[in-house]
Amino acid sequence: MYVPGNNPGLLKDAHIYGADALMFDLEDSVSLQEKDTARFLVFNALLSIDYEGTETVVRVNSLETPYGRDDFEAIVRAKPDTIRLPKTEEAEEVKEADLLIGEIEGKAGIELGTIKLMAALESARGIVNAYDIATASPRLVALALGAEDFVADIKTSRSSEGCELLFARSQVLIAARAARLFALDTVFSDLKDQAAFAREVEYIKQLGFDGKSVLHPRQVETVHRIYTPTRTEIEQARRIITAMQEAEQKGAGVISLDQQMIDKPIVERAQRVLALAEATGMNKEDGGR
Amino acid sequence: MELKKTGMAGTLESSDILVVIEPKNSEGIDILLESVVIKQFGDQIRKIISNTLRELGINQVIVRANDKGALDCVIKARVQAAVSRATGSKECFWRVVES
């Protein structure tokens, strides 16, 4: 969930809404005149507020702007889990950020490699270079799509169907999967239209995304609800894993369940369902909530 | 660190504090504080402002602060930002903060 970096009222209790990660923004939501004050604010908030285990991400300004380097100098020392690079277009930008973070980690006595990176692709060039970007640094944990800038760059606008984003979404997803990174979808800006938001979350989940950026606390529950496996899915996943374990014990080469053959992709999908169930607190003996 | 000019940071929004820092000719930290919670937290706010300034080596200064219920870390951030603006200091600032 995005949290504007220069709003003390939002910084202090952003974690109470249940988002999996908080993304403190020093970039587009902060005016040019307040770039410095937002940097101090996020720096001190990260050092002193207990976000109770919620993952922390900071979207810094690009190193091509006059603010980027100062953002890195401050934010690396405040040790968020991840730094998000905006408007990434080339693998070189990721490598440059990686080197700079390493340099600051060294100066500040932070173990090398502590701070992870997420690259946001928000332009046609970024999308074309997705796989090169995804493999540019061992710090990278995720690729994200930034749709608003992207649609402007390809000379269109966002529609409710999202056809204009299909290629970019697919490219981000495939590049992320090929590089073994998480894939995160863009925000949905119409906060009033919860039904359309839910449809979009269903759609990007089906495409294969691991999650979605949200702008408002009221969007968090919808994403969680759609990503939480149902009891039936969890039960079926448990049966598949049990069948696999039994087959392994017997030394059977072929696994079958309900007279259907269970192969590796089915087992992997079952493992993913159980991992999601674990993450959402559903994986309990009583079937969760 | 030397204050070269007046520095201001923060707003009068709820949960924030507006801090104005001016250089002073004589030794000492003078704090003129207004706060919506001055009876409960006035001493604490003054202490955070003084400690933050001392950490940065600022000992000759007048601080005017208008607090709207800011957290300790927000007060610290606004004082640091006002000092940064008054000194023009950048990269070295983070190392001072770190130590």
Short mmCIF file of C-alpha atoms in Angstrom, two decimals:
data_model
loop_
_atom_site.label_atom_id
_atom_site.label_comp_id
_atom_site.label_asym_id
_atom_site.label_seq_id
_atom_site.Cartn_x
_atom_site.Cartn_y
_atom_site.Cartn_z
CA MET A 1 0.00 0.00 0.00
CA TYR A 2 1.34 3.40 -1.02
CA VAL A 3 1.93 5.87 1.83
CA PRO A 4 2.80 9.45 0.80
CA GLY A 5 6.18 10.27 2.33
CA ASN A 6 5.36 13.74 3.53
CA ASN A 7 2.22 13.07 5.54
CA PRO A 8 2.97 12.49 9.25
CA GLY A 9 -0.63 11.54 9.99
CA LEU A 10 -0.50 8.64 7.52
CA LEU A 11 3.04 7.52 8.34
CA LYS A 12 2.34 6.79 11.98
CA ASP A 13 -0.33 4.10 11.68
CA ALA A 14 -0.24 2.92 8.07
CA HIS A 15 0.34 -0.67 9.19
CA ILE A 16 -2.98 -1.06 11.02
CA TYR A 17 -4.94 -1.67 7.80
CA GLY A 18 -3.40 -5.08 7.20
CA ALA A 19 -1.43 -4.43 3.99
CA ASP A 20 1.34 -6.98 3.43
CA ALA A 21 3.82 -4.21 2.64
CA LEU A 22 3.91 -0.45 3.10
CA MET A 23 5.49 1.58 0.31
CA PHE A 24 6.59 4.98 1.56
CA ASP A 25 6.73 7.29 -1.39
CA LEU A 26 9.37 9.95 -1.93
CA GLU A 27 8.65 10.23 -5.64
CA ASP A 28 5.46 11.29 -7.40
CA SER A 29 3.32 12.02 -4.31
CA VAL A 30 5.89 14.50 -2.94
CA SER A 31 6.23 18.02 -4.40
CA LEU A 32 9.66 19.17 -5.57
CA GLN A 33 9.80 21.72 -2.73
CA GLU A 34 9.29 19.02 -0.08
CA LYS A 35 11.59 16.27 -1.36
CA ASP A 36 14.07 16.95 1.43
CA THR A 37 11.54 17.10 4.27
CA ALA A 38 9.81 13.91 3.11
CA ARG A 39 13.19 12.17 3.09
CA PHE A 40 13.82 13.17 6.72
CA LEU A 41 10.32 12.11 7.68
CA VAL A 42 10.47 8.63 6.15
CA PHE A 43 14.02 8.17 7.45
CA ASN A 44 12.95 8.89 11.04
CA ALA A 45 9.68 6.99 10.78
CA LEU A 46 11.50 3.84 9.65
CA LEU A 47 14.02 4.18 12.46
CA SER A 48 11.49 4.67 15.22
CA ILE A 49 7.97 3.41 14.39
CA ASP A 50 7.30 -0.29 14.96
CA TYR A 51 5.38 -1.45 11.90
CA GLU A 52 4.83 -4.79 13.61
CA GLY A 53 6.40 -6.99 10.98
CA THR A 54 4.76 -5.36 7.97
CA GLU A 55 7.27 -5.30 5.12
CA THR A 56 8.62 -1.81 4.43
CA VAL A 57 9.45 -0.48 0.97
CA VAL A 58 10.56 3.02 0.00
CA ARG A 59 10.00 4.38 -3.49
CA VAL A 60 12.95 6.70 -4.01
CA ASN A 61 13.47 9.25 -6.74
CA SER A 62 15.41 8.11 -9.79
CA LEU A 63 19.20 8.54 -9.68
CA GLU A 64 18.79 10.69 -12.78
CA THR A 65 17.00 13.34 -10.70
CA PRO A 66 18.73 15.75 -8.27
CA TYR A 67 17.03 13.91 -5.36
CA GLY A 68 17.90 10.29 -6.04
CA ARG A 69 21.35 10.11 -4.50
CA ASP A 70 20.28 11.85 -1.28
CA ASP A 71 17.29 9.49 -1.06
CA PHE A 72 19.60 6.48 -1.22
CA GLU A 73 22.06 7.98 1.29
CA ALA A 74 19.25 8.46 3.81
CA ILE A 75 16.99 5.51 3.16
CA VAL A 76 19.62 2.76 3.05
CA ARG A 77 20.68 3.86 6.55
CA ALA A 78 17.07 3.55 7.76
CA LYS A 79 17.08 -0.09 6.57
CA PRO A 80 13.71 -0.70 4.93
CA ASP A 81 13.28 -4.22 3.55
CA THR A 82 13.25 -3.00 -0.03
CA ILE A 83 13.93 0.08 -2.17
CA ARG A 84 11.71 0.54 -5.21
CA LEU A 85 13.35 2.03 -8.29
CA PRO A 86 10.84 4.07 -10.27
CA LYS A 87 10.64 4.29 -14.05
CA THR A 88 13.35 1.69 -14.66
CA GLU A 89 14.26 1.43 -18.33
CA GLU A 90 17.67 -0.20 -18.49
CA ALA A 91 19.52 -2.92 -16.58
CA GLU A 92 22.32 -0.36 -16.03
CA GLU A 93 20.04 1.67 -13.73
CA VAL A 94 19.57 -1.37 -11.49
CA LYS A 95 23.30 -2.07 -11.47
CA GLU A 96 24.03 1.54 -10.57
CA ALA A 97 21.53 1.41 -7.70
CA ASP A 98 22.96 -1.92 -6.53
CA LEU A 99 26.50 -0.50 -6.42
CA LEU A 100 25.40 2.66 -4.61
CA ILE A 101 23.43 0.70 -2.00
CA GLY A 102 26.45 -1.55 -1.45
CA GLU A 103 28.68 1.50 -1.01
CA ILE A 104 26.31 3.03 1.57
CA GLU A 105 25.82 -0.30 3.37
CA GLY A 106 29.62 -0.45 3.67
CA LYS A 107 29.91 3.11 5.04
CA ALA A 108 27.04 2.62 7.49
CA GLY A 109 28.17 -0.76 8.83
CA ILE A 110 25.16 -2.60 7.37
CA GLU A 111 25.74 -6.14 6.13
CA LEU A 112 26.26 -6.15 2.36
CA GLY A 113 23.12 -7.21 0.49
CA THR A 114 20.70 -6.40 3.34
CA ILE A 115 18.59 -3.96 1.32
CA LYS A 116 16.60 -5.56 -1.49
CA LEU A 117 15.45 -3.92 -4.71
CA MET A 118 12.20 -3.83 -6.66
CA ALA A 119 12.18 -2.39 -10.17
CA ALA A 120 9.10 -0.61 -11.45
CA LEU A 121 8.65 -0.70 -15.23
CA GLU A 122 6.63 2.28 -16.38
CA SER A 123 7.56 2.89 -20.02
CA ALA A 124 7.74 1.11 -23.36
CA ARG A 125 11.54 0.87 -23.04
CA GLY A 126 11.26 -0.58 -19.56
CA ILE A 127 8.82 -3.23 -20.76
CA VAL A 128 10.99 -4.13 -23.76
CA ASN A 129 14.01 -4.54 -21.43
CA ALA A 130 12.08 -6.40 -18.71
CA TYR A 131 14.19 -9.57 -18.56
CA ASP A 132 17.53 -7.72 -18.66
CA ILE A 133 16.29 -5.54 -15.81
CA ALA A 134 14.99 -8.56 -13.88
CA THR A 135 18.40 -10.24 -13.99
CA ALA A 136 20.54 -7.16 -13.36
CA SER A 137 21.16 -7.60 -9.62
CA PRO A 138 20.96 -10.29 -6.95
CA ARG A 139 19.25 -7.70 -4.74
CA LEU A 140 16.15 -7.75 -6.96
CA VAL A 141 13.16 -9.45 -5.39
CA ALA A 142 10.32 -8.16 -7.57
CA LEU A 143 9.26 -6.48 -10.77
CA ALA A 144 6.30 -4.13 -10.70
CA LEU A 145 4.25 -2.53 -13.43
CA GLY A 146 3.52 1.20 -13.21
CA ALA A 147 0.59 1.67 -15.55
CA GLU A 148 -0.16 5.37 -15.44
CA ASP A 149 3.16 6.47 -16.93
CA PHE A 150 3.19 3.45 -19.21
CA VAL A 151 -0.12 4.19 -20.92
CA ALA A 152 0.93 7.80 -21.41
CA ASP A 153 4.17 6.58 -22.97
CA ILE A 154 2.38 4.30 -25.45
CA LYS A 155 -0.06 7.11 -26.25
CA THR A 156 -3.27 5.73 -24.85
CA SER A 157 -5.21 5.79 -21.56
CA ARG A 158 -6.44 3.19 -19.11
CA SER A 159 -9.70 1.41 -19.81
CA SER A 160 -11.84 -0.70 -17.52
CA GLU A 161 -10.99 -3.81 -19.60
CA GLY A 162 -7.26 -3.12 -19.42
CA CYS A 163 -6.56 -4.31 -22.98
CA GLU A 164 -3.88 -1.62 -23.33
CA LEU A 165 -1.95 -3.25 -20.45
CA LEU A 166 -2.15 -6.88 -21.55
CA PHE A 167 1.24 -6.99 -23.27
CA ALA A 168 3.00 -5.04 -20.51
CA ARG A 169 1.45 -7.17 -17.77
CA SER A 170 2.39 -10.36 -19.59
CA GLN A 171 5.92 -9.14 -20.23
CA VAL A 172 6.47 -8.12 -16.59
CA LEU A 173 5.04 -11.40 -15.38
CA ILE A 174 7.06 -13.63 -17.72
CA ALA A 175 10.30 -11.72 -17.09
CA ALA A 176 9.73 -11.93 -13.33
CA ARG A 177 8.95 -15.63 -13.46
CA ALA A 178 11.95 -16.36 -15.70
CA ALA A 179 14.19 -14.53 -13.20
CA ARG A 180 12.44 -16.11 -10.17
CA LEU A 181 11.18 -12.74 -8.89
CA PHE A 182 7.79 -11.69 -7.56
CA ALA A 183 5.47 -9.95 -10.03
CA LEU A 184 3.37 -7.07 -8.72
CA ASP A 185 0.57 -5.36 -10.59
CA THR A 186 -0.14 -1.66 -10.87
CA VAL A 187 -2.60 0.43 -8.84
CA PHE A 188 -6.30 0.87 -9.58
CA SER A 189 -7.07 4.56 -9.19
CA ASP A 190 -10.88 4.74 -9.04
CA LEU A 191 -11.36 4.31 -5.30
CA LYS A 192 -15.15 4.57 -5.60
CA ASP A 193 -15.58 1.63 -7.96
CA GLN A 194 -14.91 -1.35 -5.72
CA ALA A 195 -16.63 -3.79 -8.08
CA ALA A 196 -14.34 -2.86 -10.99
CA PHE A 197 -11.36 -3.05 -8.63
CA ALA A 198 -12.35 -6.57 -7.57
CA ARG A 199 -12.69 -7.61 -11.23
CA GLU A 200 -9.21 -6.30 -11.95
CA VAL A 201 -7.74 -8.17 -8.97
CA GLU A 202 -9.39 -11.40 -10.15
CA TYR A 203 -7.98 -10.78 -13.61
CA ILE A 204 -4.38 -10.11 -12.55
CA LYS A 205 -4.47 -13.07 -10.17
CA GLN A 206 -5.51 -15.27 -13.08
CA LEU A 207 -2.68 -13.82 -15.20
CA GLY A 208 -0.32 -15.01 -12.47
CA PHE A 209 0.65 -11.89 -10.49
CA ASP A 210 1.70 -12.32 -6.86
CA GLY A 211 -0.11 -9.20 -5.70
CA LYS A 212 -1.28 -5.72 -6.44
CA SER A 213 -0.24 -2.24 -5.35
CA VAL A 214 -3.07 -0.39 -3.62
CA LEU A 215 -3.67 3.28 -2.96
CA HIS A 216 -6.15 3.15 -0.10
CA PRO A 217 -6.78 0.98 2.96
CA ARG A 218 -10.25 0.07 1.66
CA GLN A 219 -8.61 -1.80 -1.25
CA VAL A 220 -6.54 -4.08 1.01
CA GLU A 221 -9.38 -6.40 2.06
CA THR A 222 -10.48 -7.01 -1.53
CA VAL A 223 -6.99 -8.12 -2.59
CA HIS A 224 -6.68 -10.39 0.44
CA ARG A 225 -10.11 -11.90 -0.09
CA ILE A 226 -9.42 -12.72 -3.73
CA TYR A 227 -5.92 -14.08 -3.05
CA THR A 228 -6.96 -16.20 -0.07
CA PRO A 229 -7.55 -19.81 -1.19
CA THR A 230 -10.97 -21.28 -0.45
CA ARG A 231 -11.38 -24.18 2.01
CA THR A 232 -12.08 -26.52 -0.90
CA GLU A 233 -8.87 -25.45 -2.66
CA ILE A 234 -6.86 -25.92 0.55
CA GLU A 235 -8.39 -29.33 1.23
CA GLN A 236 -7.67 -30.48 -2.33
CA ALA A 237 -4.08 -29.16 -2.09
CA ARG A 238 -3.55 -31.08 1.16
CA ARG A 239 -4.86 -34.27 -0.46
CA ILE A 240 -2.50 -33.82 -3.40
CA ILE A 241 0.51 -33.32 -1.11
CA THR A 242 -0.50 -36.34 1.00
CA ALA A 243 -0.92 -38.48 -2.15
CA MET A 244 2.52 -37.35 -3.33
CA GLN A 245 4.12 -38.20 0.03
CA GLU A 246 2.45 -41.62 0.11
CA ALA A 247 3.60 -42.36 -3.43
CA GLU A 248 7.14 -41.34 -2.49
CA GLN A 249 7.10 -43.67 0.54
CA LYS A 250 5.88 -46.55 -1.58
CA GLY A 251 8.44 -45.75 -4.23
CA ALA A 252 5.67 -45.40 -6.79
CA GLY A 253 6.69 -43.49 -9.90
CA VAL A 254 3.18 -42.37 -10.74
CA ILE A 255 0.95 -40.46 -8.32
CA SER A 256 -2.78 -40.75 -8.64
CA LEU A 257 -5.69 -39.22 -6.78
CA ASP A 258 -9.38 -39.79 -7.48
CA GLN A 259 -8.31 -41.83 -10.50
CA GLN A 260 -6.45 -38.88 -11.99
CA MET A 261 -2.73 -38.67 -12.53
CA ILE A 262 -0.99 -36.05 -10.42
CA ASP A 263 2.10 -34.64 -12.10
CA LYS A 264 4.74 -32.09 -11.07
CA PRO A 265 2.87 -28.88 -12.10
CA ILE A 266 -0.18 -30.00 -10.10
CA VAL A 267 1.99 -30.65 -7.04
CA GLU A 268 3.64 -27.23 -7.45
CA ARG A 269 0.24 -25.54 -7.70
CA ALA A 270 -0.89 -27.36 -4.56
CA GLN A 271 2.25 -26.21 -2.75
CA ARG A 272 1.52 -22.63 -3.83
CA VAL A 273 -2.07 -22.86 -2.56
CA LEU A 274 -0.79 -24.08 0.82
CA ALA A 275 1.84 -21.32 0.92
CA LEU A 276 -0.86 -18.71 0.26
CA ALA A 277 -3.08 -20.35 2.86
CA GLU A 278 -0.20 -20.18 5.36
CA ALA A 279 0.41 -16.50 4.54
CA THR A 280 -3.25 -15.63 5.02
CA GLY A 281 -3.69 -17.65 8.21
CA MET A 282 -6.00 -20.19 6.55
CA ASN A 283 -3.75 -23.22 6.82
CA LYS A 284 -5.02 -24.52 10.14
CA GLU A 285 -6.33 -27.96 10.99
CA ASP A 286 -9.88 -26.64 11.28
CA GLY A 287 -9.64 -25.15 7.80
CA GLY A 288 -9.09 -21.59 9.03
CA ARG A 289 -11.76 -18.97 9.22
CA MET B 1 27.32 22.61 11.77
CA GLU B 2 26.79 26.33 11.21
CA LEU B 3 23.41 27.91 10.58
CA LYS B 4 23.73 30.22 7.58
CA LYS B 5 20.13 31.39 7.40
CA THR B 6 16.63 30.75 8.71
CA GLY B 7 15.33 27.24 8.01
CA MET B 8 11.72 26.10 8.12
CA ALA B 9 10.11 22.66 7.83
CA GLY B 10 6.75 21.06 8.60
CA THR B 11 3.14 22.15 8.40
CA LEU B 12 0.23 23.07 10.64
CA GLU B 13 -1.65 19.90 9.70
CA SER B 14 -2.77 17.50 12.41
CA SER B 15 0.05 15.16 13.61
CA ASP B 16 2.69 17.55 12.24
CA ILE B 17 4.83 20.36 13.69
CA LEU B 18 6.04 23.55 12.00
CA VAL B 19 9.62 24.31 13.00
CA VAL B 20 11.48 27.56 12.24
CA ILE B 21 15.16 27.74 13.11
CA GLU B 22 17.11 31.02 13.26
CA PRO B 23 20.79 31.60 13.95
CA LYS B 24 21.56 33.37 17.24
CA ASN B 25 24.66 35.39 18.20
CA SER B 26 25.01 34.03 21.72
CA GLU B 27 25.34 30.52 23.14
CA GLY B 28 22.14 28.58 23.95
CA ILE B 29 19.03 26.97 22.49
CA ASP B 30 15.92 29.18 22.89
CA ILE B 31 12.67 27.33 22.18
CA LEU B 32 9.39 29.20 21.70
CA LEU B 33 6.79 26.44 21.64
CA GLU B 34 3.08 26.40 20.92
CA SER B 35 1.35 23.05 21.09
CA VAL B 36 -2.14 21.59 21.27
CA VAL B 37 -0.78 19.24 23.95
CA ILE B 38 1.60 21.64 25.72
CA LYS B 39 0.39 20.75 29.23
CA GLN B 40 0.92 17.03 28.72
CA PHE B 41 3.92 16.95 26.38
CA GLY B 42 5.49 20.44 26.35
CA ASP B 43 8.62 19.34 28.25
CA GLN B 44 9.01 16.24 26.09
CA ILE B 45 8.73 18.23 22.85
CA ARG B 46 11.34 20.75 24.06
CA LYS B 47 13.63 17.92 25.04
CA ILE B 48 13.39 16.27 21.61
CA ILE B 49 14.05 19.59 19.86
CA SER B 50 17.10 20.32 22.09
CA ASN B 51 18.53 16.81 21.82
CA THR B 52 18.15 16.77 18.03
CA LEU B 53 19.92 20.14 17.74
CA ARG B 54 22.76 19.07 20.06
CA GLU B 55 23.26 15.85 18.08
CA LEU B 56 23.82 18.06 15.06
CA GLY B 57 26.19 20.36 16.96
CA ILE B 58 23.81 23.33 16.90
CA ASN B 59 24.11 25.33 20.13
CA GLN B 60 23.34 28.93 19.12
CA VAL B 61 19.80 28.96 17.87
CA ILE B 62 16.27 30.27 18.27
CA VAL B 63 13.55 27.70 17.54
CA ARG B 64 9.92 28.64 16.96
CA ALA B 65 7.73 25.55 16.90
CA ASN B 66 3.98 25.11 16.47
CA ASP B 67 3.01 21.54 17.29
CA LYS B 68 -0.22 19.85 16.24
CA GLY B 69 0.28 16.58 18.05
CA ALA B 70 3.37 15.29 16.21
CA LEU B 71 5.04 12.00 17.15
CA ASP B 72 8.59 12.19 18.53
CA CYS B 73 10.05 10.96 15.22
CA VAL B 74 8.13 13.64 13.31
CA ILE B 75 9.46 16.37 15.61
CA LYS B 76 12.98 15.05 15.10
CA ALA B 77 12.49 14.87 11.31
CA ARG B 78 11.19 18.43 11.10
CA VAL B 79 14.04 19.82 13.23
CA GLN B 80 16.61 17.95 11.12
CA ALA B 81 15.00 19.20 7.90
CA ALA B 82 14.91 22.80 9.16
CA VAL B 83 18.60 22.55 10.15
CA SER B 84 19.47 21.00 6.79
CA ARG B 85 17.75 23.91 5.05
CA ALA B 86 19.46 26.47 7.32
CA THR B 87 22.92 24.98 6.81
CA GLY B 88 22.68 23.82 3.20
CA SER B 89 24.23 20.56 4.39
CA LYS B 90 23.46 17.36 2.50
CA GLU B 91 25.36 14.11 2.45
CA CYS B 92 27.37 14.70 5.62
CA PHE B 93 24.08 15.16 7.44
CA TRP B 94 23.21 11.47 7.31
CA ARG B 95 26.53 10.54 8.86
CA VAL B 96 25.90 12.99 11.71
CA VAL B 97 22.45 11.53 12.20
CA GLU B 98 23.92 8.03 12.13
CA SER B 99 26.51 8.69 14.83
#
